[in-house]
Amino acid sequence: MILKPDDAARLAEMVAGALAEGAPLEIVGGGTKRGLGRPMQTRATLDLSGLAGVTLYEPDELVLSAHAGTRLADIEAAVAAQGQMLAFEPPDLGPLWGAAVGAQTIGGVLATNLAGPRRIKAGAARDHFLGAEAVGGRGEAFKAGGRVVKNVTGYDLCKLFAGSHGTLVALHGVTLKVMPMPEKTRTVLLLGLEPAAAVAALAAALGSAHEVSGAAHLPASLARRSAVDLVARAGAAVTAVRVEGPGPSVAVRCAALREQLGRGAEAAELHSMRSLALWREVRDVASLLPDVTAALWRVSVAPSDGPAVAAAVAARAPTEVLFDWGGGLLWLAVPGTGDAGAAIVRAAVDAVGGHATLVRADAAVRAVVPPFHPQPAALAALSRRVKDQFDPRRILNPGRMAADL
Amino acid sequence: MKMPEPDAGTLARRDAIVAALAAIVPGGVIDRPDAMRVYETDALTAYRQMPLVVVLPETTEQVAAVLRWCHAHKVKVVPRGAGTSLSGGALPLADGVLLGMAKFNRVLRIDAADRVAVVQPGVTNLGISQAVAHLGFYYAPDPSSQIACTIGGNVAENSGGVHCLKYGLTTNNVLGVELVLITGEVVRLGGRHLDAEGYDLLGVVVGSEGLLGVVTEVTVRILPKPASARAVLIGFATSEAAGDCVAAIIAAGIIPGGMEMMDRPAIHAAEDFVHAGYPRDVEALLIVELDGPPAEVDHLIGSVEAIARAKGAVMQRVSADEAERLTFWAGRKAAFPAVGRISPDYFCMDGTIPRRRLPEVLTAMREMETRHGLRVANVFHAGDGNLHPLILYDANRPGELERAEAFGADILRLCVAVGGVLTGEHGVGVEKRDLMGTMFSDVDLAHQQRLKCAFDPDGLLNPGKVFPTLHRCAELGRLHVSGGKLPFPDLPRF
Ligand SMILES: Cc1cc2nc3c(=O)[nH]c(=O)nc-3n(C[C@H](O)[C@H](O)[C@H](O)COP(=O)(O)OP(=O)(O)OC[C@H]3O[C@@H](n4cnc5c(N)ncnc54)[C@H](O)[C@@H]3O)c2cc1C
């Protein structure tokens, strides 16, 4: 059964109905990320794509409100027309699971708290999520947060809902912070560095006063797949440092970064369109790690731990890796057989602290290997108590994040 | 403002409670009234209350043992950092243990390569910046109280500062905490990595005003110091023109490092106090600071000057050097004490409004001045619409405190009415507690309180703060479903 509300009141009724029936719901927006998380047994699909449209956009107040089922692409077009953007650079990961490009909704982006390369400077989706209108697992409609960029009134429930993968509430209205789009973007490339040297160079760049807004490393096999000619033809690993801002400033900072980092390594520079294209590839991953049979892990660790974690995994399984966030975000493609590398990846991450999400694997694997990093007992119990409060009967995406959430 | 009735049983057991806590934290318990006096209020000095007893633990184990004991014996706990809260967040309870975190004052780890610092919660905000300064880094959120306030207090209040439009509030700059739950369990939320998955409990602990747990360690993001910074003073004949200028700067795609506004009474108070060179003949003064690479700062200063001219600025002055930039800021940063010189007491309000509503809000505030018979001076984080009206009163004059409270409540109701919120950075505490209903419905508040139930079902941590009515968790947990019947067509209400 598919439930498709066309307004918030109907949504609340539908959730209340499911509650009365004890019928678990799978919540979908664009349905692009259904392959993320544990497989679920649900009685109905709650399709929020009918709740669409931007309801308020005040560029000079830096806020935008929209129904949660609004396509991200529509929001990005609306803000781009005013020279603005969602600064957290939401990735379009749908194609990793075979979904079409550009099909995701803003509700899905927030519920998964995804962020692209600019995360290191501008924050994640959660940092731009100002207000929520939602229906919880008790079938009650309520709101949290506000419509201004600065607000500490009550608990910041928006943060809780960001990254809750639809297991606490069904979002139907969201308010976001928007930011001006940078006037210019350029990328300094360093060629031929090993991961450890690359991450050290990225740390130097991020530790400089040049306001770096992207810091990634593509080993040679990934660089070769880039659609950006300079990167593909490098014939070597490519380390990329992005600088954004007003024209004169970008030129000066790029020159300074080349001077600071370029010594000993071959360097090049990407301007405008090519720079944008490279960072779109890093953001969306699929074209750089195209093997659809591989299992895909998204690992977050302290940046300086990145190379060692990648090396530890690569020592025990055939691995391809993309480094973003200055080395703190690893996309690891490993064989999808067996436990999809879970034991190896999680051991490597646990040795340094961080988390590893199994982003893509067969449903059969995800049913036995927890896709989300297992938590210590006290934290898991606390998370369970939070779920108990918002969704006591387990009707909202039950089991998606963990068996008991 | 009324606090919950103290529990007579707890008061009667005081000696036993003091003895039990002294066994857990030897040498760290204060129970003599004269020695407890310094803890009876925070920076919202209108409200005072002596605590049951003060405990000053030094280790996470001690905090855990104190909370475990209080949980087992149903004794309330009020955490406290430096006591600079402006909303009464650290106001003691007559039947509650005041848990002072001042002894947690060590910087544990500085990691320049990963751009993080790990500190204990009693380290001051400025102390973090000072500890990392030699590496060329700083901690970005900079409340005006930064020499005194602690990072633990900042986490609890989600504090901001003049640079938070560009660099974010506390919540955007904290990567992890160690948190002791009321049961004494210790959990780690987040860490040195970004975006720990699972429920973002770190995100709700930041800004939770001491109601969810006691923070015993904080991991913050540190940033490289901007290569340069320059500020420009811009005077306007009307607040409308100043507001238009702010909107135009943002519409031009410029996010300044800081963008502050002051009205005439605030300008005069500050100028009389620190002689920052502010013009006395303007209705509104902006301080716009651009930071970053010199090439960018020079470029943007030019753009801001042109916008200000087009918006009718009657005076403009760009800081010629670092000394002058600091002088520009000295007036703004001293605005609270400056106002303290012209009035025996003042209330600092903290609403946020959509910036475009500023002129009507200022006009309404002038009318309220007449109605309440009190004066107000305004400083304003203009970039993000966060207002700080300072209501001047004299607590020694009968009735003035009550009038000041009523004036403040009117201002905050107005903020909500124009689409804003009750508090932008100071927290709800006891001060705005009873106004929560103007912004949130009972159902909204019930969902917030249910989060509290997941952390502290007995309501032992900082009760009487934030929420106007204390519902029992059993009552909040009840599901409103009966016999398969739906509570429709209307939305369910409590
Ligand atoms: C002159 C002046 C200027 C100010 N300027 C600003 C400003 O620009 N921006 C701004 O945002 N604020 C400002 N403030 C408000 C205040 O400084 C902040 O709210 C600050 O974060 C409070 O820190 P504190 O250490 O003093 O905390 P306290 O006042 O001691 O406590 C505040 C709250 O935090 C809780 N708490 C403290 N430590 C812990 C802990 N370890 N674990 C759990 N809970 C804890 C307490 O229970 C209480 O609810 C200003 C205050 C003053 C007096």
PDB file of N, CA, C and O in Angstrom, chain A residues 313-353:
ATOM      1  N   VAL A 313      42.884  -1.371   5.663  1.00  0.00           N
ATOM      2  CA  VAL A 313      41.860  -2.107   4.916  1.00  0.00           C
ATOM      3  C   VAL A 313      42.469  -2.682   3.642  1.00  0.00           C
ATOM      4  O   VAL A 313      42.280  -3.863   3.307  1.00  0.00           O
ATOM      5  N   ALA A 314      43.234  -1.852   2.940  1.00  0.00           N
ATOM      6  CA  ALA A 314      43.813  -2.287   1.659  1.00  0.00           C
ATOM      7  C   ALA A 314      44.770  -3.460   1.838  1.00  0.00           C
ATOM      8  O   ALA A 314      44.960  -4.257   0.927  1.00  0.00           O
ATOM      9  N   ALA A 315      45.372  -3.563   3.019  1.00  0.00           N
ATOM     10  CA  ALA A 315      46.306  -4.658   3.268  1.00  0.00           C
ATOM     11  C   ALA A 315      45.584  -5.993   3.336  1.00  0.00           C
ATOM     12  O   ALA A 315      46.194  -7.046   3.180  1.00  0.00           O
ATOM     13  N   ARG A 316      44.282  -5.957   3.593  1.00  0.00           N
ATOM     14  CA  ARG A 316      43.565  -7.213   3.805  1.00  0.00           C
ATOM     15  C   ARG A 316      42.474  -7.499   2.789  1.00  0.00           C
ATOM     16  O   ARG A 316      41.876  -8.572   2.809  1.00  0.00           O
ATOM     17  N   ALA A 317      42.181  -6.526   1.902  1.00  0.00           N
ATOM     18  CA  ALA A 317      41.170  -6.755   0.870  1.00  0.00           C
ATOM     19  C   ALA A 317      41.460  -5.829  -0.305  1.00  0.00           C
ATOM     20  O   ALA A 317      42.007  -4.738  -0.103  1.00  0.00           O
ATOM     21  N   PRO A 318      41.115  -6.253  -1.513  1.00  0.00           N
ATOM     22  CA  PRO A 318      41.294  -5.348  -2.665  1.00  0.00           C
ATOM     23  C   PRO A 318      40.431  -4.110  -2.440  1.00  0.00           C
ATOM     24  O   PRO A 318      39.230  -4.235  -2.223  1.00  0.00           O
ATOM     25  N   THR A 319      41.057  -2.949  -2.425  1.00  0.00           N
ATOM     26  CA  THR A 319      40.368  -1.742  -1.995  1.00  0.00           C
ATOM     27  C   THR A 319      40.655  -0.587  -2.937  1.00  0.00           C
ATOM     28  O   THR A 319      41.795  -0.408  -3.369  1.00  0.00           O
ATOM     29  N   GLU A 320      39.623   0.198  -3.223  1.00  0.00           N
ATOM     30  CA  GLU A 320      39.847   1.497  -3.847  1.00  0.00           C
ATOM     31  C   GLU A 320      39.314   2.544  -2.879  1.00  0.00           C
ATOM     32  O   GLU A 320      38.303   2.321  -2.207  1.00  0.00           O
ATOM     33  N   VAL A 321      40.011   3.684  -2.833  1.00  0.00           N
ATOM     34  CA  VAL A 321      39.609   4.676  -1.827  1.00  0.00           C
ATOM     35  C   VAL A 321      39.640   6.086  -2.389  1.00  0.00           C
ATOM     36  O   VAL A 321      40.542   6.449  -3.146  1.00  0.00           O
ATOM     37  N   LEU A 322      38.624   6.844  -1.998  1.00  0.00           N
ATOM     38  CA  LEU A 322      38.581   8.278  -2.283  1.00  0.00           C
ATOM     39  C   LEU A 322      38.675   9.005  -0.945  1.00  0.00           C
ATOM     40  O   LEU A 322      37.928   8.692  -0.012  1.00  0.00           O
ATOM     41  N   PHE A 323      39.601   9.938  -0.845  1.00  0.00           N
ATOM     42  CA  PHE A 323      39.764  10.718   0.388  1.00  0.00           C
ATOM     43  C   PHE A 323      39.124  12.096   0.207  1.00  0.00           C
ATOM     44  O   PHE A 323      39.454  12.813  -0.738  1.00  0.00           O
ATOM     45  N   ASP A 324      38.245  12.471   1.110  1.00  0.00           N
ATOM     46  CA  ASP A 324      37.713  13.837   1.107  1.00  0.00           C
ATOM     47  C   ASP A 324      37.922  14.411   2.517  1.00  0.00           C
ATOM     48  O   ASP A 324      38.491  13.754   3.398  1.00  0.00           O
ATOM     49  N   TRP A 325      37.403  15.617   2.738  1.00  0.00           N
ATOM     50  CA  TRP A 325      37.468  16.284   4.047  1.00  0.00           C
ATOM     51  C   TRP A 325      38.887  16.257   4.618  1.00  0.00           C
ATOM     52  O   TRP A 325      39.102  15.977   5.808  1.00  0.00           O
ATOM     53  N   GLY A 326      39.849  16.499   3.774  1.00  0.00           N
ATOM     54  CA  GLY A 326      41.227  16.567   4.231  1.00  0.00           C
ATOM     55  C   GLY A 326      41.780  15.237   4.706  1.00  0.00           C
ATOM     56  O   GLY A 326      42.801  15.192   5.394  1.00  0.00           O
ATOM     57  N   GLY A 327      41.109  14.150   4.367  1.00  0.00           N
ATOM     58  CA  GLY A 327      41.525  12.815   4.817  1.00  0.00           C
ATOM     59  C   GLY A 327      40.575  12.230   5.835  1.00  0.00           C
ATOM     60  O   GLY A 327      40.654  11.052   6.168  1.00  0.00           O
ATOM     61  N   GLY A 328      39.630  13.048   6.340  1.00  0.00           N
ATOM     62  CA  GLY A 328      38.715  12.586   7.382  1.00  0.00           C
ATOM     63  C   GLY A 328      37.539  11.785   6.872  1.00  0.00           C
ATOM     64  O   GLY A 328      36.873  11.093   7.642  1.00  0.00           O
ATOM     65  N   LEU A 329      37.248  11.880   5.579  1.00  0.00           N
ATOM     66  CA  LEU A 329      36.162  11.090   4.986  1.00  0.00           C
ATOM     67  C   LEU A 329      36.755  10.149   3.955  1.00  0.00           C
ATOM     68  O   LEU A 329      37.419  10.589   3.012  1.00  0.00           O
ATOM     69  N   LEU A 330      36.549   8.861   4.159  1.00  0.00           N
ATOM     70  CA  LEU A 330      37.044   7.859   3.215  1.00  0.00           C
ATOM     71  C   LEU A 330      35.862   7.163   2.580  1.00  0.00           C
ATOM     72  O   LEU A 330      34.953   6.715   3.280  1.00  0.00           O
ATOM     73  N   TRP A 331      35.884   7.086   1.273  1.00  0.00           N
ATOM     74  CA  TRP A 331      34.941   6.215   0.568  1.00  0.00           C
ATOM     75  C   TRP A 331      35.740   4.994   0.150  1.00  0.00           C
ATOM     76  O   TRP A 331      36.663   5.104  -0.656  1.00  0.00           O
ATOM     77  N   LEU A 332      35.389   3.855   0.719  1.00  0.00           N
ATOM     78  CA  LEU A 332      36.135   2.628   0.445  1.00  0.00           C
ATOM     79  C   LEU A 332      35.279   1.675  -0.368  1.00  0.00           C
ATOM     80  O   LEU A 332      34.180   1.307   0.054  1.00  0.00           O
ATOM     81  N   ALA A 333      35.779   1.274  -1.534  1.00  0.00           N
ATOM     82  CA  ALA A 333      35.108   0.249  -2.329  1.00  0.00           C
ATOM     83  C   ALA A 333      35.855  -1.061  -2.127  1.00  0.00           C
ATOM     84  O   ALA A 333      37.059  -1.141  -2.390  1.00  0.00           O
ATOM     85  N   VAL A 334      35.152  -2.058  -1.589  1.00  0.00           N
ATOM     86  CA  VAL A 334      35.766  -3.368  -1.324  1.00  0.00           C
ATOM     87  C   VAL A 334      34.847  -4.449  -1.896  1.00  0.00           C
ATOM     88  O   VAL A 334      33.687  -4.173  -2.203  1.00  0.00           O
ATOM     89  N   PRO A 335      35.347  -5.680  -2.034  1.00  0.00           N
ATOM     90  CA  PRO A 335      34.482  -6.715  -2.597  1.00  0.00           C
ATOM     91  C   PRO A 335      33.202  -6.874  -1.773  1.00  0.00           C
ATOM     92  O   PRO A 335      33.240  -6.842  -0.541  1.00  0.00           O
ATOM     93  N   GLY A 336      32.070  -7.032  -2.472  1.00  0.00           N
ATOM     94  CA  GLY A 336      30.777  -7.086  -1.794  1.00  0.00           C
ATOM     95  C   GLY A 336      30.426  -8.455  -1.252  1.00  0.00           C
ATOM     96  O   GLY A 336      29.326  -8.665  -0.750  1.00  0.00           O
ATOM     97  N   THR A 337      31.373  -9.385  -1.320  1.00  0.00           N
ATOM     98  CA  THR A 337      31.091 -10.757  -0.881  1.00  0.00           C
ATOM     99  C   THR A 337      31.288 -10.907   0.625  1.00  0.00           C
ATOM    100  O   THR A 337      31.868 -10.043   1.271  1.00  0.00           O
ATOM    101  N   GLY A 338      30.816 -12.004   1.163  1.00  0.00           N
ATOM    102  CA  GLY A 338      30.987 -12.283   2.591  1.00  0.00           C
ATOM    103  C   GLY A 338      30.333 -11.196   3.427  1.00  0.00           C
ATOM    104  O   GLY A 338      29.173 -10.845   3.202  1.00  0.00           O
ATOM    105  N   ASP A 339      31.096 -10.637   4.370  1.00  0.00           N
ATOM    106  CA  ASP A 339      30.529  -9.581   5.210  1.00  0.00           C
ATOM    107  C   ASP A 339      30.784  -8.202   4.608  1.00  0.00           C
ATOM    108  O   ASP A 339      30.704  -7.201   5.311  1.00  0.00           O
ATOM    109  N   ALA A 340      31.113  -8.158   3.330  1.00  0.00           N
ATOM    110  CA  ALA A 340      31.377  -6.897   2.633  1.00  0.00           C
ATOM    111  C   ALA A 340      32.513  -6.129   3.295  1.00  0.00           C
ATOM    112  O   ALA A 340      32.537  -4.895   3.287  1.00  0.00           O
ATOM    113  N   GLY A 341      33.435  -6.857   3.902  1.00  0.00           N
ATOM    114  CA  GLY A 341      34.610  -6.216   4.505  1.00  0.00           C
ATOM    115  C   GLY A 341      34.363  -5.642   5.886  1.00  0.00           C
ATOM    116  O   GLY A 341      35.219  -4.948   6.445  1.00  0.00           O
ATOM    117  N   ALA A 342      33.197  -5.943   6.468  1.00  0.00           N
ATOM    118  CA  ALA A 342      32.827  -5.286   7.730  1.00  0.00           C
ATOM    119  C   ALA A 342      33.868  -5.494   8.827  1.00  0.00           C
ATOM    120  O   ALA A 342      34.272  -4.534   9.506  1.00  0.00           O
ATOM    121  N   ALA A 343      34.308  -6.727   8.994  1.00  0.00           N
ATOM    122  CA  ALA A 343      35.237  -6.998  10.098  1.00  0.00           C
ATOM    123  C   ALA A 343      36.521  -6.187   9.923  1.00  0.00           C
ATOM    124  O   ALA A 343      37.022  -5.575  10.877  1.00  0.00           O
ATOM    125  N   ILE A 344      37.010  -6.165   8.686  1.00  0.00           N
ATOM    126  CA  ILE A 344      38.267  -5.464   8.409  1.00  0.00           C
ATOM    127  C   ILE A 344      38.099  -3.959   8.591  1.00  0.00           C
ATOM    128  O   ILE A 344      38.891  -3.294   9.271  1.00  0.00           O
ATOM    129  N   VAL A 345      37.041  -3.408   7.985  1.00  0.00           N
ATOM    130  CA  VAL A 345      36.852  -1.955   8.012  1.00  0.00           C
ATOM    131  C   VAL A 345      36.601  -1.490   9.447  1.00  0.00           C
ATOM    132  O   VAL A 345      37.211  -0.534   9.922  1.00  0.00           O
ATOM    133  N   ARG A 346      35.726  -2.204  10.147  1.00  0.00           N
ATOM    134  CA  ARG A 346      35.365  -1.726  11.490  1.00  0.00           C
ATOM    135  C   ARG A 346      36.539  -1.867  12.467  1.00  0.00           C
ATOM    136  O   ARG A 346      36.730  -1.004  13.329  1.00  0.00           O
ATOM    137  N   ALA A 347      37.348  -2.915  12.267  1.00  0.00           N
ATOM    138  CA  ALA A 347      38.523  -3.059  13.140  1.00  0.00           C
ATOM    139  C   ALA A 347      39.478  -1.895  12.901  1.00  0.00           C
ATOM    140  O   ALA A 347      40.024  -1.308  13.845  1.00  0.00           O
ATOM    141  N   ALA A 348      39.666  -1.537  11.633  1.00  0.00           N
ATOM    142  CA  ALA A 348      40.589  -0.439  11.311  1.00  0.00           C
ATOM    143  C   ALA A 348      40.087   0.874  11.893  1.00  0.00           C
ATOM    144  O   ALA A 348      40.857   1.677  12.416  1.00  0.00           O
ATOM    145  N   VAL A 349      38.782   1.088  11.834  1.00  0.00           N
ATOM    146  CA  VAL A 349      38.219   2.342  12.341  1.00  0.00           C
ATOM    147  C   VAL A 349      38.233   2.343  13.876  1.00  0.00           C
ATOM    148  O   VAL A 349      38.593   3.350  14.499  1.00  0.00           O
ATOM    149  N   ASP A 350      37.860   1.226  14.468  1.00  0.00           N
ATOM    150  CA  ASP A 350      37.821   1.177  15.939  1.00  0.00           C
ATOM    151  C   ASP A 350      39.209   1.394  16.551  1.00  0.00           C
ATOM    152  O   ASP A 350      39.320   1.890  17.673  1.00  0.00           O
ATOM    153  N   ALA A 351      40.242   1.047  15.794  1.00  0.00           N
ATOM    154  CA  ALA A 351      41.598   1.226  16.319  1.00  0.00           C
ATOM    155  C   ALA A 351      41.922   2.703  16.533  1.00  0.00           C
ATOM    156  O   ALA A 351      42.755   3.049  17.367  1.00  0.00           O
ATOM    157  N   VAL A 352      41.256   3.605  15.776  1.00  0.00           N
ATOM    158  CA  VAL A 352      41.585   5.035  15.902  1.00  0.00           C
ATOM    159  C   VAL A 352      40.411   5.876  16.404  1.00  0.00           C
ATOM    160  O   VAL A 352      40.596   7.019  16.827  1.00  0.00           O
ATOM    161  N   GLY A 353      39.201   5.351  16.353  1.00  0.00           N
ATOM    162  CA  GLY A 353      38.022   6.135  16.748  1.00  0.00           C
ATOM    163  C   GLY A 353      37.390   6.786  15.537  1.00  0.00           C
ATOM    164  O   GLY A 353      38.066   7.451  14.754  1.00  0.00           O
TER     165      GLY A 353
END
